Tab-separated table of C-alpha atoms in Angstrom:
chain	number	residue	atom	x	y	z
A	221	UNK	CA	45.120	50.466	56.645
A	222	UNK	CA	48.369	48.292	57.244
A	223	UNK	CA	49.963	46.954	54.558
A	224	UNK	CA	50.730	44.157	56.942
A	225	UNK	CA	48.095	41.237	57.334
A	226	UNK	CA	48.590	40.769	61.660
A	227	UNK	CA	48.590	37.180	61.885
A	228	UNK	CA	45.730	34.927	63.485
A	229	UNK	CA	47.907	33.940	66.870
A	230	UNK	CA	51.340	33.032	67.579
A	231	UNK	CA	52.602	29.944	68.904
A	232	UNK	CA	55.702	28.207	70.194
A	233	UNK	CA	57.361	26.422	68.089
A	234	UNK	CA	57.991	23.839	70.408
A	235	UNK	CA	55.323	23.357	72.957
A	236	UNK	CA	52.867	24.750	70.303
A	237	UNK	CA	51.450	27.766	73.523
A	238	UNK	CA	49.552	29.975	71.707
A	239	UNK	CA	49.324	33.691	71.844
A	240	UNK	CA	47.085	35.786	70.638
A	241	UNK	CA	47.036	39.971	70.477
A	242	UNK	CA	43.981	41.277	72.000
A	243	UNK	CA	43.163	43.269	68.970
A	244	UNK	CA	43.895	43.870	65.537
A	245	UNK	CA	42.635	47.349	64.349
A	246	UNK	CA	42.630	50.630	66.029
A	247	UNK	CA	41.828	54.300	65.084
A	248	UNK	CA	43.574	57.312	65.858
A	249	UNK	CA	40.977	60.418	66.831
A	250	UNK	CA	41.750	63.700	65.566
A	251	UNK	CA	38.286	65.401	66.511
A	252	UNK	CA	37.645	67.610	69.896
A	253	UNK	CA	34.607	66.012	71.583
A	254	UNK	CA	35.401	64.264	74.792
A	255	UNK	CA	35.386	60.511	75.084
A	256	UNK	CA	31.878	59.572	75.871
A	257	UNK	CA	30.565	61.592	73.326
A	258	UNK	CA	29.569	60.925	69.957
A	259	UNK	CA	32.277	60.658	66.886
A	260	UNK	CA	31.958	60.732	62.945
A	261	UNK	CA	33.981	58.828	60.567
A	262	UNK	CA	35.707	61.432	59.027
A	263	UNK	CA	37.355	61.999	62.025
A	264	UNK	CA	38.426	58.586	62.861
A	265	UNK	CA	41.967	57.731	60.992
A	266	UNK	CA	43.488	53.611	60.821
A	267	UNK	CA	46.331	53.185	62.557
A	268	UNK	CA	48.849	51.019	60.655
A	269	UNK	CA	49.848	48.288	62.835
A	270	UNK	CA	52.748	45.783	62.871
A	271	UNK	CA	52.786	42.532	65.009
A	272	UNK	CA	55.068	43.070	68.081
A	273	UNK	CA	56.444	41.604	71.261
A	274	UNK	CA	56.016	43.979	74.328
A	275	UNK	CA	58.766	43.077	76.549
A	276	UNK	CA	57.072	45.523	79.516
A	277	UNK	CA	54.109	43.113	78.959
A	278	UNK	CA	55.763	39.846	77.853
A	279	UNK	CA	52.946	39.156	75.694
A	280	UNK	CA	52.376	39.637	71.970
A	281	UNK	CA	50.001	43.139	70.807
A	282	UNK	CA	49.828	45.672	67.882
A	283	UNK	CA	52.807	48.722	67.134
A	284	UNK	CA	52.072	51.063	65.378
A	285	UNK	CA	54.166	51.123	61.734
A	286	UNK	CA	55.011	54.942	60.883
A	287	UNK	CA	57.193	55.045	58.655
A	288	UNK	CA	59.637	58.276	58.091
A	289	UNK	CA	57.760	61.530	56.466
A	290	UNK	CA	59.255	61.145	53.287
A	291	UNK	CA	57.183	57.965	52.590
A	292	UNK	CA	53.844	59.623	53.433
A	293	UNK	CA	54.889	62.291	51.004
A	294	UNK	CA	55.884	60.220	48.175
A	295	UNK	CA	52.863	58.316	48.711
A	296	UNK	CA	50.632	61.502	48.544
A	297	UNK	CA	52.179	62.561	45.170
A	298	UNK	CA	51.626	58.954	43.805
A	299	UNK	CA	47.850	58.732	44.512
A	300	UNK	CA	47.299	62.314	43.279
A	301	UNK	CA	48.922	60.519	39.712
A	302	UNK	CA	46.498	57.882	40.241
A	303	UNK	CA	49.036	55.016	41.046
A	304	UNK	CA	48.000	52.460	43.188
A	305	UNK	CA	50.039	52.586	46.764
A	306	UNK	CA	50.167	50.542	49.839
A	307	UNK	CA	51.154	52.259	52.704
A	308	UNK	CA	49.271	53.692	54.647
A	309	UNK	CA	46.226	52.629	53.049
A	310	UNK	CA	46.005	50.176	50.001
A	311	UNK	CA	44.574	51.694	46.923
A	312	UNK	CA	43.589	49.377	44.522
A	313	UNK	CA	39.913	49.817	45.447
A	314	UNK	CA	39.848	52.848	46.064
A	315	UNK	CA	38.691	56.105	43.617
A	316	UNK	CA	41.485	57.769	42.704
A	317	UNK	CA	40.128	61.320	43.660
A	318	UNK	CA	39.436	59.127	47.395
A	319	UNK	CA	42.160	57.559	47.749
A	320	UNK	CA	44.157	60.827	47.382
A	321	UNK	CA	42.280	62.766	49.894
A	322	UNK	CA	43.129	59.278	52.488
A	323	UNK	CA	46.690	60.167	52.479
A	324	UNK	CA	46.289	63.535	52.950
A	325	UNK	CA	44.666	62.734	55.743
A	326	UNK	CA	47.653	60.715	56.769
A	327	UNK	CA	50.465	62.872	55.580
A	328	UNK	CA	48.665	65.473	57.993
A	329	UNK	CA	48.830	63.622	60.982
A	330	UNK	CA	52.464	62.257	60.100
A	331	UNK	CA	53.818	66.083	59.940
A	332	UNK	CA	52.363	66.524	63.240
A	333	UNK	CA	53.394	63.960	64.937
A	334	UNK	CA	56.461	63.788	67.121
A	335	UNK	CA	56.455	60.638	69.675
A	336	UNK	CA	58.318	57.414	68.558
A	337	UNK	CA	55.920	54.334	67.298
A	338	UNK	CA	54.085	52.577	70.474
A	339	UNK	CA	53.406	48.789	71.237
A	340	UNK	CA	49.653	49.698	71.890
A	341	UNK	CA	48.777	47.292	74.592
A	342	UNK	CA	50.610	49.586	77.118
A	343	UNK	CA	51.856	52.813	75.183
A	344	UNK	CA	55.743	51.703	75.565
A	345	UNK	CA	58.597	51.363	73.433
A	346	UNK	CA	60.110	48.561	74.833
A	347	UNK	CA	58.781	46.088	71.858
A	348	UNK	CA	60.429	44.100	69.240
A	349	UNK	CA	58.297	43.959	65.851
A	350	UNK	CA	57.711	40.386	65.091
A	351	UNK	CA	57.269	40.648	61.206
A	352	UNK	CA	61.399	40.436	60.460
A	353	UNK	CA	62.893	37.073	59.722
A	354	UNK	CA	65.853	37.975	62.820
A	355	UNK	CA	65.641	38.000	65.634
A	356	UNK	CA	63.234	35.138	66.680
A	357	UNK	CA	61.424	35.938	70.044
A	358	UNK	CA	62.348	32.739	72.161
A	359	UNK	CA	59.831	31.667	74.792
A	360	UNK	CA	60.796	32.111	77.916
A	361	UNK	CA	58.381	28.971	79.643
A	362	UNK	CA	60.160	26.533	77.044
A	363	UNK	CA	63.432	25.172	76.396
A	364	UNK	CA	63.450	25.316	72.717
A	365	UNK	CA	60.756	26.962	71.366
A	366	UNK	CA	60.518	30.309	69.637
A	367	UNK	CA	57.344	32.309	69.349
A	368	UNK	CA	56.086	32.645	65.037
A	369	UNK	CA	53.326	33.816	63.302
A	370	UNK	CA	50.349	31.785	62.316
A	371	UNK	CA	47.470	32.776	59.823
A	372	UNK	CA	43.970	30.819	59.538
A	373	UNK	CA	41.877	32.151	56.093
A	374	UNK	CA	38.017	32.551	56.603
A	375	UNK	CA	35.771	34.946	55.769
A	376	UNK	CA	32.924	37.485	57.762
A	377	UNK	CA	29.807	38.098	56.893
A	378	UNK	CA	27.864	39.978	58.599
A	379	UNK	CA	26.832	43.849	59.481
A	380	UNK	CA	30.070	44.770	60.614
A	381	UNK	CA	31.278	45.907	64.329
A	382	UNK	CA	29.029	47.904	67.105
A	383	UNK	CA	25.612	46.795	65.403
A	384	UNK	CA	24.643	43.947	67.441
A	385	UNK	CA	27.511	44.213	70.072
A	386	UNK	CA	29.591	47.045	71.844
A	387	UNK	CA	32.763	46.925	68.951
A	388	UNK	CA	35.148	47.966	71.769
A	389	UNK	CA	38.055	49.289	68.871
A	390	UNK	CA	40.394	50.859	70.834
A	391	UNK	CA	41.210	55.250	70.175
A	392	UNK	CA	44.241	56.435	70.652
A	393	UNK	CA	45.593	60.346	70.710
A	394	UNK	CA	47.327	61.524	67.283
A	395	UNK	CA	50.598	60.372	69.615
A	396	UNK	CA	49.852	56.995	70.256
A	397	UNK	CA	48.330	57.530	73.622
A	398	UNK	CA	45.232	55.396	74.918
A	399	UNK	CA	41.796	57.552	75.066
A	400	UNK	CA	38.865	55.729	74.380
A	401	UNK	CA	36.930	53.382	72.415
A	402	UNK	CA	34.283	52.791	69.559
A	403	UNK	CA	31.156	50.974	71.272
A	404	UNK	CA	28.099	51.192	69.108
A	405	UNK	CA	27.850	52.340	65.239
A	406	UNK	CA	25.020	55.134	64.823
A	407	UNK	CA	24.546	55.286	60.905
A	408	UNK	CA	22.460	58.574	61.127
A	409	UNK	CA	25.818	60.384	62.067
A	410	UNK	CA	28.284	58.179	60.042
A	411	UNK	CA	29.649	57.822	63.128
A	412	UNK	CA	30.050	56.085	66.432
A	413	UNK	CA	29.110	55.835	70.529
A	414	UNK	CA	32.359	56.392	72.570
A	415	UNK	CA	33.453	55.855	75.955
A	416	UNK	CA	36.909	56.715	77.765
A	417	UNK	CA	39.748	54.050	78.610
A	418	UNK	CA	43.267	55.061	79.379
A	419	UNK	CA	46.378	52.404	79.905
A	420	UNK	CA	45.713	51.306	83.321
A	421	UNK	CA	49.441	52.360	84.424
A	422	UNK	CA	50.738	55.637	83.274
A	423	UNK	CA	52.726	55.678	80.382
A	424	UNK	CA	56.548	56.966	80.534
A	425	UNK	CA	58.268	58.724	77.638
């Protein structure tokens, strides 16, 4: 999981226009089966995601937050001491002989991978991360507003995603590319329906 809380919307300053990302969690699949097939958990990984601005867009989404190897690494060798880490999942609930085998998972994928972190709405680069105090992203409808974070508390309870709707959580490649999504939960696998999506332009590297 992020160690970043995405905030509820974002709004101008000024003319108070709110934006809001169309989704906050996402998955990385590192299984075989096709896209329209069925999935399990344990192949299913949480991307780490950082508010951002996509400039290609000019609307506000999810980037992913990888971090250089050396951090997955150090984190690996603190949860197999049994510290509690944050990134790139938070342990404090978690088993120590769990949490562990989580960021092996991660550090795994993170030696692997070679493409630059994505702004996830489109697969591009062109994104500015909106979680830094500078530079503020000024709104371009609006004299003098600038576009910051805002965060409502409230609480879920319920059975969770895909149960009584289609959960539609986007799955992306171990690169960051768009290939599908979660629709319904199936409990007798551990796992979940699928069905393909793709970016609906192609992406350029």
């Amino acid at each position: 999981m992020s160690t970043n809380t995405l905030p509820t919307e974002y709004r101008c300053t000024s003319c108070q226009t709110t934006f809001r990302a169309p989704f906050s969690e996402a998955y990385y699949y590192l299984g075989s089966a096709a896209m329209g097939q069925q999935v399990e958990d344990s192949e299913l990984l949480k991307i780490p995601l950082r508010p951002a601005w996509c400039k290609d867009c000019a609307a506000l989404c999810a980037a992913e937050d990888i971090l250089p190897l050396r951090d997955f690494e150090n984190a690996y060798g603190a949860a197999r001491a049994g510290k509690e880490i944050e990134y790139p999942v938070w342990s404090e609930y978690m088993d120590a002989q769990f949490a562990a085998s989580e960021v092996g998972h991660y550090l795994r994928w993170r030696m692997t991978r070679r493409h630059a972190p994505r702004v996830l709405c489109c697969g591009g680069m062109n994104f500015q991360y909106l979680d830094v105090d500078q530079p503020l992203i000024k709104h371009a409808e609006c004299e003098f507003g600038f576009i910051q974070g805002w965060y409502r508390i409230g609480g879920f309870n319920g059975p969770g995603p895909g149960v009584y709707s289609a959960a539609n959580i986007r799955l992306y490649d171990s690169e960051g590319g768009l290939i599908g999504q979660l629709t319904w939960r199936r409990k007798e696998i551990n796992g979940w329906d699928t069905e393909k999506l793709s970016y609906s332009t192609p992406i350029e590297d």
